[in-house]
Amino acid sequence: MIKFTKFNKRPINAYDAHNTQKSHNARHSDERKTSSLDTSADKSPKLQVAVVGGGIAGLSVAISLLQHPGVNVQIYERTKVFREIGASISLGPNGLRTLEKLGVENAIDGSVCSRQISDYPMIYRHWRTGEVIARDLHRTVKTKKHFTARFHRAYLHQALLEHVPREIIHMGKKTVSIVADREEGVTLTFEDHTTAKADICIGADGIHSNVRKTFVPDHTLRRTGWTAMRSVFEASLVKDINFPEDASHWIGPDRSFFHSNIGKGMFTVVGGLHTDPNDLEDTVQWDDEYSLDIFRELYKDWHPAVRSLIEATPYTRLYPNMAGRALDTWTFSQRVTLVGDAAHTHGGAFAAGGSLAIDDAYALFLALSHVWPAAMAKSRKPPVEQLAEVFRLYEATRKPHIDKILGAVHLQVIGHKPNMENDDIETDEMLEERVRNRPDPSWISEHDVESTFQNVIGAKDLGLIKIPSKLA
C-alpha cells in the first residue's frame, strides 16, 4: 500500500500570475469597513438574492439570475483576493451549451480553453505501452464549440467575471451565520461582524459549504481513497517532448496519469493514486505540496512519454478526494437553497463539477422565470409560496440526475477497492477489459438541463409526477 508523505513548502498558486482583482478589491476596501450590508435597501420590488461564494458556481448563479429583470444579486466571497486552486477544469457539452444560452461566448470560443484535435472527449491509454485502449465519444453533440473543453480555472473564472458587475461582489465576507425565516427572509452574518439581508440565499460555497453545514450539520465528507497530484505550468516546458498531442488518460492497475493542454499556453499533468481511505496515518491535506522525487518514483516504470512529462513538471500538489451522501433536500425554510458542490458532494468525479454547477444555476433561473415571469415582476416580489414553488421545480429538475451521479460515484469507489493492495493483481487483459467496460459518461456530459426542465413542467401539468408540496 502506497502512502503519501506531507511535503510542505511555500504554496504555489497558479492563479497569482493572472489575478485581475486587485483594483476590484481596492474599490471595495471602504465597503468592507461598514458594519452592515443591507441588500434590501432598494425600494423597488426586486427580489433580493444573496449568493454565498464567488467561484464558478456563484458567478454562474449571478449571471443566470441577472437575466431576470426583477432580480437583484449580491455575491459574498470569503477570500480577500480571488484564488483558484486545483488549477485545471473541464466543461462538458452540457455546461458549454448553458454558457452559450447565458451569453458567455468568451468562455467557449476557444480563446481561453483547449479542445481535442481528434474530437474525442477523452482517450485512454495503457500505462506501459501507450496503446489506445478506448475512447469516449460525443453522442449527441454536433457543434464544435460544444465539444468538451479544458481550461485553467483562473481563465474560466475571469471569463465569467466579465459578465458580473463588480459592484455586486463583496470580498472578504466569510459567512459565519445564516438565519432563515419563512416570513422575513434571510440574514447573513460575516466574520468581520457585518451583516446582509436578502429575500433568498443561494449557497454556492463549495464542497465544504458553510451554508450546507448550517442547515445539515450532520452531513459528513469522507475520503474516497483517490488522491490527485496536480500541476499546471507553461506549455513551453514540454514543447520538446514527444507525447500524444490530444489529452490522454493513461491507466495503470492502481494509479493513473492525465495530461492536457488547457488553453492560453498552459499545460496540466495530473497523477492519480488509489489508497486506503481509512488509513488513520494519512495526514495529507488539500493543496499540500508534494515531493517531485516521489512523484517521479511512482511512475518510473511507465511509458517514456509519461516519465518525460513528469520530469519536466516544476511542482506538484496533493488533492485528496472527498465525497458525501446525497442530501434529502437542497432547500431550507423556503428561503435558502444550494448549488454546485455545496448541494452535491460528488468529489469532482467524471470531471463534471463545473458543468453541474453551471446547469444548477440555469435550472434555478428557469424555475424562477416560470413561476415569477418578468411581467409579474413589474408589480411585486414573489410571495413565499411562489419561492417554494421555484425551489421545488429546481430540485425536481436537478436532484434526480445528481443523485444518480452520486450513486455512480459510490459504485466507482467500491470498484477500485480490489486493486488497492497489489500492483500485479490485475493483468493487462483485465485492465483493458476494465477500461473498455467503463460506463459511458455521455449521460452526464451531454445532459440537457433545459429539456429536463420542460419535461418536469409537462409531467407536473399532466399530473404524471408529484413534486413535494413542502420543503424542509
GROMACS .gro file of C-alpha atoms in nm:
model
  472
    1MET     CA    1   0.000   0.000   0.000
    2ILE     CA    2   0.146   0.335  -0.105
    3LYS     CA    3   0.109   0.620   0.140
    4PHE     CA    4   0.154   0.991   0.090
    5THR     CA    5   0.406   1.187   0.292
    6LYS     CA    6   0.326   1.552   0.355
    7PHE     CA    7   0.586   1.777   0.196
    8ASN     CA    8   0.517   2.140   0.279
    9LYS     CA    9   0.685   2.436   0.114
   10ARG     CA   10   0.568   2.783   0.024
   11PRO     CA   11   0.234   2.737  -0.158
   12ILE     CA   12   0.236   2.772  -0.533
   13ASN     CA   13  -0.083   2.920  -0.672
   14ALA     CA   14  -0.124   2.929  -1.048
   15TYR     CA   15  -0.391   3.198  -1.018
   16ASP     CA   16  -0.150   3.459  -0.879
   17ALA     CA   17   0.009   3.537  -1.214
   18HIS     CA   18  -0.327   3.607  -1.373
   19ASN     CA   19  -0.515   3.779  -1.091
   20THR     CA   20  -0.714   4.076  -1.216
   21GLN     CA   21  -0.899   4.152  -0.895
   22LYS     CA   22  -0.657   4.384  -0.713
   23SER     CA   23  -0.819   4.702  -0.836
   24HIS     CA   24  -1.160   4.549  -0.766
   25ASN     CA   25  -1.058   4.482  -0.406
   26ALA     CA   26  -0.933   4.838  -0.367
   27ARG     CA   27  -1.263   4.977  -0.490
   28HIS     CA   28  -1.442   4.780  -0.221
   29SER     CA   29  -1.199   4.844   0.066
   30ASP     CA   30  -1.419   5.117   0.211
   31GLU     CA   31  -1.728   4.898   0.181
   32ARG     CA   32  -1.564   4.625   0.391
   33LYS     CA   33  -1.532   4.868   0.682
   34THR     CA   34  -1.908   4.910   0.710
   35SER     CA   35  -2.097   4.750   0.994
   36SER     CA   36  -2.381   4.625   0.777
   37LEU     CA   37  -2.451   4.536   0.416
   38ASP     CA   38  -2.825   4.552   0.356
   39THR     CA   39  -2.921   4.413   0.015
   40SER     CA   40  -3.283   4.509   0.072
   41ALA     CA   41  -3.211   4.884   0.059
   42ASP     CA   42  -3.356   4.902  -0.294
   43LYS     CA   43  -3.720   5.009  -0.252
   44SER     CA   44  -3.825   4.870  -0.591
   45PRO     CA   45  -3.996   4.530  -0.589
   46LYS     CA   46  -3.681   4.345  -0.688
   47LEU     CA   47  -3.615   4.002  -0.543
   48GLN     CA   48  -3.303   4.037  -0.329
   49VAL     CA   49  -3.069   3.739  -0.371
   50ALA     CA   50  -2.760   3.678  -0.158
   51VAL     CA   51  -2.512   3.438  -0.319
   52VAL     CA   52  -2.256   3.289  -0.080
   53GLY     CA   53  -1.943   3.208  -0.277
   54GLY     CA   54  -1.779   3.385  -0.569
   55GLY     CA   55  -1.634   3.087  -0.751
   56ILE     CA   56  -1.757   2.933  -1.074
   57ALA     CA   57  -2.084   2.822  -0.913
   58GLY     CA   58  -2.155   3.160  -0.753
   59LEU     CA   59  -2.074   3.359  -1.065
   60SER     CA   60  -2.291   3.124  -1.273
   61VAL     CA   61  -2.582   3.185  -1.036
   62ALA     CA   62  -2.536   3.561  -1.064
   63ILE     CA   63  -2.512   3.554  -1.444
   64SER     CA   64  -2.821   3.333  -1.466
   65LEU     CA   65  -3.045   3.518  -1.221
   66LEU     CA   66  -2.949   3.860  -1.355
   67GLN     CA   67  -3.116   3.757  -1.681
   68HIS     CA   68  -3.440   3.816  -1.489
   69PRO     CA   69  -3.530   4.188  -1.473
   70GLY     CA   70  -3.685   4.154  -1.129
   71VAL     CA   71  -3.375   4.024  -0.952
   72ASN     CA   72  -3.100   4.199  -0.759
   73VAL     CA   73  -2.797   3.982  -0.678
   74GLN     CA   74  -2.519   4.036  -0.425
   75ILE     CA   75  -2.222   3.796  -0.405
   76TYR     CA   76  -2.035   3.739  -0.079
   77GLU     CA   77  -1.691   3.581  -0.122
   78ARG     CA   78  -1.487   3.473   0.179
   79THR     CA   79  -1.142   3.545   0.032
   80LYS     CA   80  -0.997   3.892   0.001
   81VAL     CA   81  -0.846   3.809  -0.338
   82PHE     CA   82  -0.981   3.554  -0.584
   83ARG     CA   83  -0.764   3.244  -0.587
   84GLU     CA   84  -0.847   2.922  -0.770
   85ILE     CA   85  -0.656   2.615  -0.656
   86GLY     CA   86  -0.680   2.281  -0.831
   87ALA     CA   87  -0.581   2.471  -1.143
   88SER     CA   88  -0.740   2.285  -1.435
   89ILE     CA   89  -1.108   2.226  -1.507
   90SER     CA   90  -1.309   2.055  -1.778
   91LEU     CA   91  -1.650   2.159  -1.909
   92GLY     CA   92  -1.863   1.911  -2.100
   93PRO     CA   93  -2.118   1.989  -2.370
   94ASN     CA   94  -2.383   2.041  -2.101
   95GLY     CA   95  -2.203   2.329  -1.932
   96LEU     CA   96  -2.081   2.480  -2.259
   97ARG     CA   97  -2.430   2.485  -2.411
   98THR     CA   98  -2.564   2.653  -2.100
   99LEU     CA   99  -2.293   2.918  -2.106
  100GLU     CA  100  -2.386   2.991  -2.466
  101LYS     CA  101  -2.752   3.035  -2.367
  102LEU     CA  102  -2.639   3.276  -2.098
  103GLY     CA  103  -2.439   3.479  -2.348
  104VAL     CA  104  -2.098   3.387  -2.206
  105GLU     CA  105  -1.945   3.337  -2.550
  106ASN     CA  106  -1.600   3.447  -2.435
  107ALA     CA  107  -1.572   3.129  -2.227
  108ILE     CA  108  -1.648   2.887  -2.510
  109ASP     CA  109  -1.499   3.041  -2.825
  110GLY     CA  110  -1.160   2.872  -2.788
  111SER     CA  111  -0.967   3.179  -2.676
  112VAL     CA  112  -0.935   3.060  -2.315
  113CYS     CA  113  -0.959   2.681  -2.348
  114SER     CA  114  -0.832   2.377  -2.534
  115ARG     CA  115  -1.026   2.113  -2.728
  116GLN     CA  116  -0.919   1.780  -2.871
  117ILE     CA  117  -0.781   1.776  -3.224
  118SER     CA  118  -0.936   1.432  -3.270
  119ASP     CA  119  -1.273   1.547  -3.125
  120TYR     CA  120  -1.273   1.252  -2.881
  121PRO     CA  121  -1.356   1.390  -2.534
  122MET     CA  122  -1.108   1.150  -2.374
  123ILE     CA  123  -0.854   0.894  -2.495
  124TYR     CA  124  -0.749   0.608  -2.265
  125ARG     CA  125  -0.401   0.457  -2.297
  126HIS     CA  126  -0.217   0.162  -2.146
  127TRP     CA  127   0.020   0.280  -1.876
  128ARG     CA  128   0.326   0.099  -2.011
  129THR     CA  129   0.277   0.055  -2.386
  130GLY     CA  130   0.088   0.375  -2.468
  131GLU     CA  131  -0.160   0.170  -2.671
  132VAL     CA  132  -0.502   0.333  -2.709
  133ILE     CA  133  -0.742   0.110  -2.517
  134ALA     CA  134  -1.061   0.311  -2.559
  135ARG     CA  135  -1.207   0.649  -2.647
  136ASP     CA  136  -1.504   0.846  -2.520
  137LEU     CA  137  -1.739   0.981  -2.785
  138HIS     CA  138  -1.968   1.279  -2.824
  139ARG     CA  139  -2.305   1.110  -2.877
  140THR     CA  140  -2.550   1.391  -2.946
  141VAL     CA  141  -2.327   1.696  -2.988
  142LYS     CA  142  -2.255   1.820  -3.339
  143THR     CA  143  -2.133   2.176  -3.284
  144LYS     CA  144  -1.757   2.204  -3.228
  145LYS     CA  145  -1.781   2.480  -2.968
  146HIS     CA  146  -1.992   2.245  -2.755
  147PHE     CA  147  -1.726   1.973  -2.759
  148THR     CA  148  -1.555   1.910  -2.424
  149ALA     CA  149  -1.315   2.192  -2.336
  150ARG     CA  150  -1.039   2.219  -2.078
  151PHE     CA  151  -0.940   2.540  -1.901
  152HIS     CA  152  -0.709   2.690  -1.647
  153ARG     CA  153  -0.958   2.763  -1.368
  154ALA     CA  154  -0.840   3.121  -1.338
  155TYR     CA  155  -0.911   3.197  -1.704
  156LEU     CA  156  -1.258   3.042  -1.692
  157HIS     CA  157  -1.327   3.235  -1.373
  158GLN     CA  158  -1.215   3.560  -1.534
  159ALA     CA  159  -1.433   3.491  -1.839
  160LEU     CA  160  -1.734   3.462  -1.609
  161LEU     CA  161  -1.633   3.773  -1.414
  162GLU     CA  162  -1.665   3.979  -1.731
  163HIS     CA  163  -2.041   3.921  -1.712
  164VAL     CA  164  -2.085   4.017  -1.346
  165PRO     CA  165  -2.098   4.381  -1.231
  166ARG     CA  166  -1.803   4.441  -0.999
  167GLU     CA  167  -2.014   4.644  -0.757
  168ILE     CA  168  -2.219   4.338  -0.658
  169ILE     CA  169  -1.914   4.136  -0.548
  170HIS     CA  170  -1.817   4.177  -0.182
  171MET     CA  171  -1.475   4.032  -0.096
  172GLY     CA  172  -1.353   3.923   0.246
  173LYS     CA  173  -1.701   3.815   0.355
  174LYS     CA  174  -1.672   3.482   0.532
  175THR     CA  175  -2.021   3.370   0.634
  176VAL     CA  176  -2.042   3.258   0.995
  177SER     CA  177  -2.418   3.262   1.049
  178ILE     CA  178  -2.731   3.235   0.836
  179VAL     CA  179  -3.075   3.284   0.987
  180ALA     CA  180  -3.364   3.200   0.754
  181ASP     CA  181  -3.718   3.297   0.840
  182ARG     CA  182  -4.003   3.185   0.618
  183GLU     CA  183  -4.181   3.518   0.651
  184GLU     CA  184  -3.897   3.766   0.697
  185GLY     CA  185  -3.624   3.635   0.465
  186VAL     CA  186  -3.257   3.568   0.533
  187THR     CA  187  -2.994   3.741   0.747
  188LEU     CA  188  -2.626   3.663   0.693
  189THR     CA  189  -2.357   3.749   0.945
  190PHE     CA  190  -1.993   3.761   0.842
  191GLU     CA  191  -1.669   3.708   1.029
  192ASP     CA  192  -1.597   4.082   1.018
  193HIS     CA  193  -1.924   4.140   1.214
  194THR     CA  194  -2.109   4.294   0.920
  195THR     CA  195  -2.447   4.161   0.812
  196ALA     CA  196  -2.656   4.135   0.498
  197LYS     CA  197  -3.026   4.077   0.443
  198ALA     CA  198  -3.195   3.920   0.143
  199ASP     CA  199  -3.515   3.754   0.033
  200ILE     CA  200  -3.336   3.431  -0.055
  201CYS     CA  201  -2.986   3.292  -0.011
  202ILE     CA  202  -2.805   3.066  -0.258
  203GLY     CA  203  -2.524   2.858  -0.110
  204ALA     CA  204  -2.255   2.830  -0.378
  205ASP     CA  205  -1.964   2.794  -0.139
  206GLY     CA  206  -1.821   2.462  -0.246
  207ILE     CA  207  -1.781   2.114  -0.108
  208HIS     CA  208  -1.702   2.244   0.244
  209SER     CA  209  -2.006   2.475   0.232
  210ASN     CA  210  -2.084   2.673   0.546
  211VAL     CA  211  -2.437   2.720   0.416
  212ARG     CA  212  -2.488   2.345   0.397
  213LYS     CA  213  -2.333   2.296   0.741
  214THR     CA  214  -2.578   2.548   0.885
  215PHE     CA  215  -2.883   2.353   0.771
  216VAL     CA  216  -2.745   1.997   0.751
  217PRO     CA  217  -2.493   1.986   1.036
  218ASP     CA  218  -2.473   1.606   1.036
  219HIS     CA  219  -2.365   1.580   0.671
  220THR     CA  220  -2.011   1.445   0.655
  221LEU     CA  221  -1.743   1.415   0.389
  222ARG     CA  222  -1.527   1.106   0.364
  223ARG     CA  223  -1.216   1.030   0.168
  224THR     CA  224  -1.282   0.815  -0.136
  225GLY     CA  225  -0.928   0.677  -0.143
  226TRP     CA  226  -0.830   0.864  -0.460
  227THR     CA  227  -0.570   1.140  -0.439
  228ALA     CA  228  -0.475   1.367  -0.727
  229MET     CA  229  -0.124   1.503  -0.781
  230ARG     CA  230  -0.191   1.817  -0.985
  231SER     CA  231   0.039   2.055  -1.167
  232VAL     CA  232  -0.024   2.342  -1.407
  233PHE     CA  233   0.256   2.522  -1.587
  234GLU     CA  234   0.353   2.685  -1.915
  235ALA     CA  235   0.322   2.451  -2.212
  236SER     CA  236   0.662   2.566  -2.336
  237LEU     CA  237   0.820   2.341  -2.072
  238VAL     CA  238   0.706   2.031  -2.264
  239LYS     CA  239   0.744   2.157  -2.623
  240ASP     CA  240   1.045   1.933  -2.693
  241ILE     CA  241   0.886   1.616  -2.554
  242ASN     CA  242   0.734   1.355  -2.783
  243PHE     CA  243   0.389   1.276  -2.638
  244PRO     CA  244   0.031   1.240  -2.772
  245GLU     CA  245  -0.097   1.586  -2.862
  246ASP     CA  246  -0.454   1.514  -2.754
  247ALA     CA  247  -0.539   1.491  -2.386
  248SER     CA  248  -0.494   1.134  -2.267
  249HIS     CA  249  -0.575   0.936  -1.957
  250TRP     CA  250  -0.311   0.667  -1.901
  251ILE     CA  251  -0.448   0.380  -1.691
  252GLY     CA  252  -0.247   0.155  -1.460
  253PRO     CA  253  -0.354  -0.109  -1.206
  254ASP     CA  254  -0.371   0.126  -0.905
  255ARG     CA  255  -0.286   0.467  -1.046
  256SER     CA  256  -0.342   0.685  -1.348
  257PHE     CA  257  -0.186   0.978  -1.530
  258PHE     CA  258  -0.355   1.255  -1.727
  259HIS     CA  259  -0.207   1.530  -1.941
  260SER     CA  260  -0.366   1.806  -2.146
  261ASN     CA  261  -0.323   2.148  -2.294
  262ILE     CA  262  -0.568   2.380  -2.118
  263GLY     CA  263  -0.552   2.689  -2.338
  264LYS     CA  264  -0.364   3.019  -2.337
  265GLY     CA  265  -0.027   2.846  -2.343
  266MET     CA  266  -0.087   2.644  -2.025
  267PHE     CA  267  -0.050   2.270  -1.964
  268THR     CA  268  -0.159   2.032  -1.690
  269VAL     CA  269  -0.049   1.693  -1.564
  270VAL     CA  270  -0.248   1.501  -1.305
  271GLY     CA  271  -0.135   1.184  -1.137
  272GLY     CA  272  -0.399   0.980  -0.959
  273LEU     CA  273  -0.339   0.717  -0.693
  274HIS     CA  274  -0.580   0.489  -0.508
  275THR     CA  275  -0.502   0.445  -0.139
  276ASP     CA  276  -0.682   0.323   0.170
  277PRO     CA  277  -0.941   0.588   0.267
  278ASN     CA  278  -0.944   0.453   0.623
  279ASP     CA  279  -0.569   0.494   0.682
  280LEU     CA  280  -0.552   0.697   1.004
  281GLU     CA  281  -0.184   0.777   0.944
  282ASP     CA  282  -0.262   0.957   0.619
  283THR     CA  283  -0.249   1.325   0.718
  284VAL     CA  284  -0.233   1.474   0.370
  285GLN     CA  285  -0.446   1.786   0.333
  286TRP     CA  286  -0.595   1.962   0.031
  287ASP     CA  287  -0.330   2.164  -0.160
  288ASP     CA  288  -0.026   2.022   0.024
  289GLU     CA  289   0.287   2.040  -0.187
  290TYR     CA  290   0.432   1.701  -0.279
  291SER     CA  291   0.784   1.580  -0.345
  292LEU     CA  292   0.870   1.572  -0.716
  293ASP     CA  293   1.117   1.292  -0.646
  294ILE     CA  294   0.842   1.073  -0.503
  295PHE     CA  295   0.606   1.173  -0.786
  296ARG     CA  296   0.865   1.060  -1.041
  297GLU     CA  297   0.932   0.740  -0.849
  298LEU     CA  298   0.563   0.646  -0.866
  299TYR     CA  299   0.580   0.647  -1.246
  300LYS     CA  300   0.936   0.524  -1.304
  301ASP     CA  301   0.819   0.213  -1.493
  302TRP     CA  302   0.561   0.389  -1.707
  303HIS     CA  303   0.576   0.482  -2.075
  304PRO     CA  304   0.867   0.714  -2.167
  305ALA     CA  305   0.624   0.993  -2.261
  306VAL     CA  306   0.475   0.989  -1.911
  307ARG     CA  307   0.817   0.986  -1.748
  308SER     CA  308   0.934   1.276  -1.964
  309LEU     CA  309   0.628   1.486  -1.884
  310ILE     CA  310   0.675   1.429  -1.512
  311GLU     CA  311   1.045   1.510  -1.542
  312ALA     CA  312   0.950   1.847  -1.694
  313THR     CA  313   0.691   1.919  -1.425
  314PRO     CA  314   0.814   2.203  -1.199
  315TYR     CA  315   0.599   2.119  -0.894
  316THR     CA  316   0.304   1.907  -0.787
  317ARG     CA  317   0.038   1.943  -0.519
  318LEU     CA  318  -0.190   1.692  -0.350
  319TYR     CA  319  -0.570   1.689  -0.352
  320PRO     CA  320  -0.723   1.400  -0.154
  321ASN     CA  321  -1.069   1.336  -0.293
  322MET     CA  322  -1.372   1.376  -0.066
  323ALA     CA  323  -1.735   1.286  -0.123
  324GLY     CA  324  -2.058   1.271   0.076
  325ARG     CA  325  -2.403   1.119   0.062
  326ALA     CA  326  -2.689   1.270  -0.132
  327LEU     CA  327  -2.889   1.526   0.065
  328ASP     CA  328  -3.260   1.469   0.124
  329THR     CA  329  -3.328   1.824   0.006
  330TRP     CA  330  -3.127   2.125  -0.106
  331THR     CA  331  -3.381   2.380   0.018
  332PHE     CA  332  -3.441   2.510   0.370
  333SER     CA  333  -3.710   2.733   0.524
  334GLN     CA  334  -3.829   2.810   0.170
  335ARG     CA  335  -3.561   3.079   0.166
  336VAL     CA  336  -3.229   2.901   0.116
  337THR     CA  337  -3.107   2.658  -0.148
  338LEU     CA  338  -2.776   2.510  -0.261
  339VAL     CA  339  -2.598   2.481  -0.596
  340GLY     CA  340  -2.282   2.312  -0.721
  341ASP     CA  341  -2.057   2.123  -0.483
  342ALA     CA  342  -2.244   2.273  -0.188
  343ALA     CA  343  -2.552   2.078  -0.300
  344HIS     CA  344  -2.392   1.762  -0.432
  345THR     CA  345  -2.064   1.649  -0.280
  346HIS     CA  346  -1.964   1.416  -0.562
  347GLY     CA  347  -1.595   1.489  -0.521
  348GLY     CA  348  -1.525   1.601  -0.876
  349ALA     CA  349  -1.591   1.257  -1.025
  350PHE     CA  350  -1.626   1.235  -1.403
  351ALA     CA  351  -1.471   1.584  -1.429
  352ALA     CA  352  -1.830   1.705  -1.412
  353GLY     CA  353  -1.834   1.955  -1.125
  354GLY     CA  354  -1.805   2.276  -1.324
  355SER     CA  355  -2.077   2.187  -1.573
  356LEU     CA  356  -2.307   2.060  -1.298
  357ALA     CA  357  -2.279   2.392  -1.114
  358ILE     CA  358  -2.348   2.591  -1.431
  359ASP     CA  359  -2.653   2.378  -1.508
  360ASP     CA  360  -2.776   2.412  -1.148
  361ALA     CA  361  -2.763   2.789  -1.183
  362TYR     CA  362  -2.951   2.784  -1.512
  363ALA     CA  363  -3.216   2.547  -1.377
  364LEU     CA  364  -3.276   2.786  -1.089
  365PHE     CA  365  -3.324   3.071  -1.338
  366LEU     CA  366  -3.564   2.862  -1.549
  367ALA     CA  367  -3.770   2.777  -1.241
  368LEU     CA  368  -3.782   3.140  -1.125
  369SER     CA  369  -3.882   3.267  -1.471
  370HIS     CA  370  -4.157   3.007  -1.498
  371VAL     CA  371  -4.311   3.076  -1.157
  372TRP     CA  372  -4.247   3.452  -1.149
  373PRO     CA  373  -4.222   3.579  -1.510
  374ALA     CA  374  -4.085   3.921  -1.597
  375ALA     CA  375  -4.432   4.071  -1.645
  376MET     CA  376  -4.529   3.976  -1.292
  377ALA     CA  377  -4.205   4.119  -1.155
  378LYS     CA  378  -4.307   4.472  -1.253
  379SER     CA  379  -4.558   4.496  -0.971
  380ARG     CA  380  -4.437   4.283  -0.681
  381LYS     CA  381  -4.185   4.041  -0.539
  382PRO     CA  382  -4.277   3.673  -0.539
  383PRO     CA  383  -4.452   3.570  -0.215
  384VAL     CA  384  -4.302   3.288  -0.014
  385GLU     CA  385  -4.543   3.037  -0.172
  386GLN     CA  386  -4.402   3.118  -0.514
  387LEU     CA  387  -4.046   3.095  -0.384
  388ALA     CA  388  -4.127   2.749  -0.252
  389GLU     CA  389  -4.256   2.652  -0.596
  390VAL     CA  390  -3.937   2.784  -0.758
  391PHE     CA  391  -3.725   2.567  -0.532
  392ARG     CA  392  -3.948   2.263  -0.587
  393LEU     CA  393  -3.914   2.292  -0.964
  394TYR     CA  394  -3.540   2.349  -0.932
  395GLU     CA  395  -3.492   2.034  -0.727
  396ALA     CA  396  -3.726   1.829  -0.947
  397THR     CA  397  -3.515   1.929  -1.247
  398ARG     CA  398  -3.172   1.868  -1.098
  399LYS     CA  399  -3.183   1.636  -0.800
  400PRO     CA  400  -3.280   1.304  -0.969
  401HIS     CA  401  -2.993   1.345  -1.216
  402ILE     CA  402  -2.747   1.447  -0.945
  403ASP     CA  403  -2.849   1.165  -0.712
  404LYS     CA  404  -2.786   0.919  -0.995
  405ILE     CA  405  -2.436   1.065  -1.036
  406LEU     CA  406  -2.368   1.033  -0.664
  407GLY     CA  407  -2.477   0.671  -0.681
  408ALA     CA  408  -2.229   0.612  -0.964
  409VAL     CA  409  -1.954   0.779  -0.761
  410HIS     CA  410  -2.002   0.541  -0.470
  411LEU     CA  411  -2.009   0.240  -0.705
  412GLN     CA  412  -1.687   0.365  -0.861
  413VAL     CA  413  -1.520   0.385  -0.520
  414ILE     CA  414  -1.627   0.029  -0.439
  415GLY     CA  415  -1.497  -0.088  -0.775
  416HIS     CA  416  -1.145   0.040  -0.706
  417LYS     CA  417  -1.101  -0.147  -0.376
  418PRO     CA  418  -0.989  -0.484  -0.522
  419ASN     CA  419  -0.684  -0.322  -0.685
  420MET     CA  420  -0.556  -0.123  -0.387
  421GLU     CA  421  -0.342  -0.387  -0.220
  422ASN     CA  422  -0.136  -0.523  -0.510
  423ASP     CA  423   0.002  -0.367  -0.827
  424ASP     CA  424   0.020  -0.703  -1.005
  425ILE     CA  425  -0.322  -0.836  -0.914
  426GLU     CA  426  -0.459  -0.704  -1.243
  427THR     CA  427  -0.323  -0.845  -1.570
  428ASP     CA  428  -0.303  -0.637  -1.888
  429GLU     CA  429  -0.605  -0.822  -2.021
  430MET     CA  430  -0.804  -0.747  -1.706
  431LEU     CA  431  -0.701  -0.381  -1.712
  432GLU     CA  432  -0.801  -0.339  -2.075
  433GLU     CA  433  -1.133  -0.510  -2.011
  434ARG     CA  434  -1.196  -0.279  -1.715
  435VAL     CA  435  -1.133   0.030  -1.926
  436ARG     CA  436  -1.338  -0.091  -2.222
  437ASN     CA  437  -1.629  -0.178  -1.993
  438ARG     CA  438  -1.628   0.161  -1.820
  439PRO     CA  439  -1.964   0.341  -1.807
  440ASP     CA  440  -2.034   0.575  -2.097
  441PRO     CA  441  -2.009   0.924  -1.940
  442SER     CA  442  -2.218   1.096  -2.209
  443TRP     CA  443  -2.532   1.064  -1.994
  444ILE     CA  444  -2.361   1.312  -1.763
  445SER     CA  445  -2.166   1.532  -2.004
  446GLU     CA  446  -2.447   1.567  -2.259
  447HIS     CA  447  -2.737   1.601  -2.018
  448ASP     CA  448  -2.979   1.871  -2.139
  449VAL     CA  449  -3.095   2.074  -1.838
  450GLU     CA  450  -3.345   2.284  -2.031
  451SER     CA  451  -3.511   1.980  -2.188
  452THR     CA  452  -3.526   1.818  -1.846
  453PHE     CA  453  -3.690   2.128  -1.701
  454GLN     CA  454  -3.953   2.130  -1.976
  455ASN     CA  455  -4.020   1.761  -1.912
  456VAL     CA  456  -4.069   1.835  -1.541
  457ILE     CA  457  -4.316   2.113  -1.622
  458GLY     CA  458  -4.502   1.893  -1.870
  459ALA     CA  459  -4.519   1.596  -1.636
  460LYS     CA  460  -4.632   1.818  -1.349
  461ASP     CA  461  -4.909   1.972  -1.561
  462LEU     CA  462  -5.027   1.627  -1.665
  463GLY     CA  463  -5.015   1.501  -1.308
  464LEU     CA  464  -4.757   1.237  -1.403
  465ILE     CA  465  -4.520   1.339  -1.126
  466LYS     CA  466  -4.584   1.474  -0.781
  467ILE     CA  467  -4.347   1.741  -0.659
  468PRO     CA  468  -4.334   1.755  -0.278
  469SER     CA  469  -4.554   2.036  -0.152
  470LYS     CA  470  -4.333   2.120   0.142
  471LEU     CA  471  -3.957   2.152   0.167
  472ALA     CA  472  -3.769   2.138   0.495
   0.00000   0.00000   0.00000
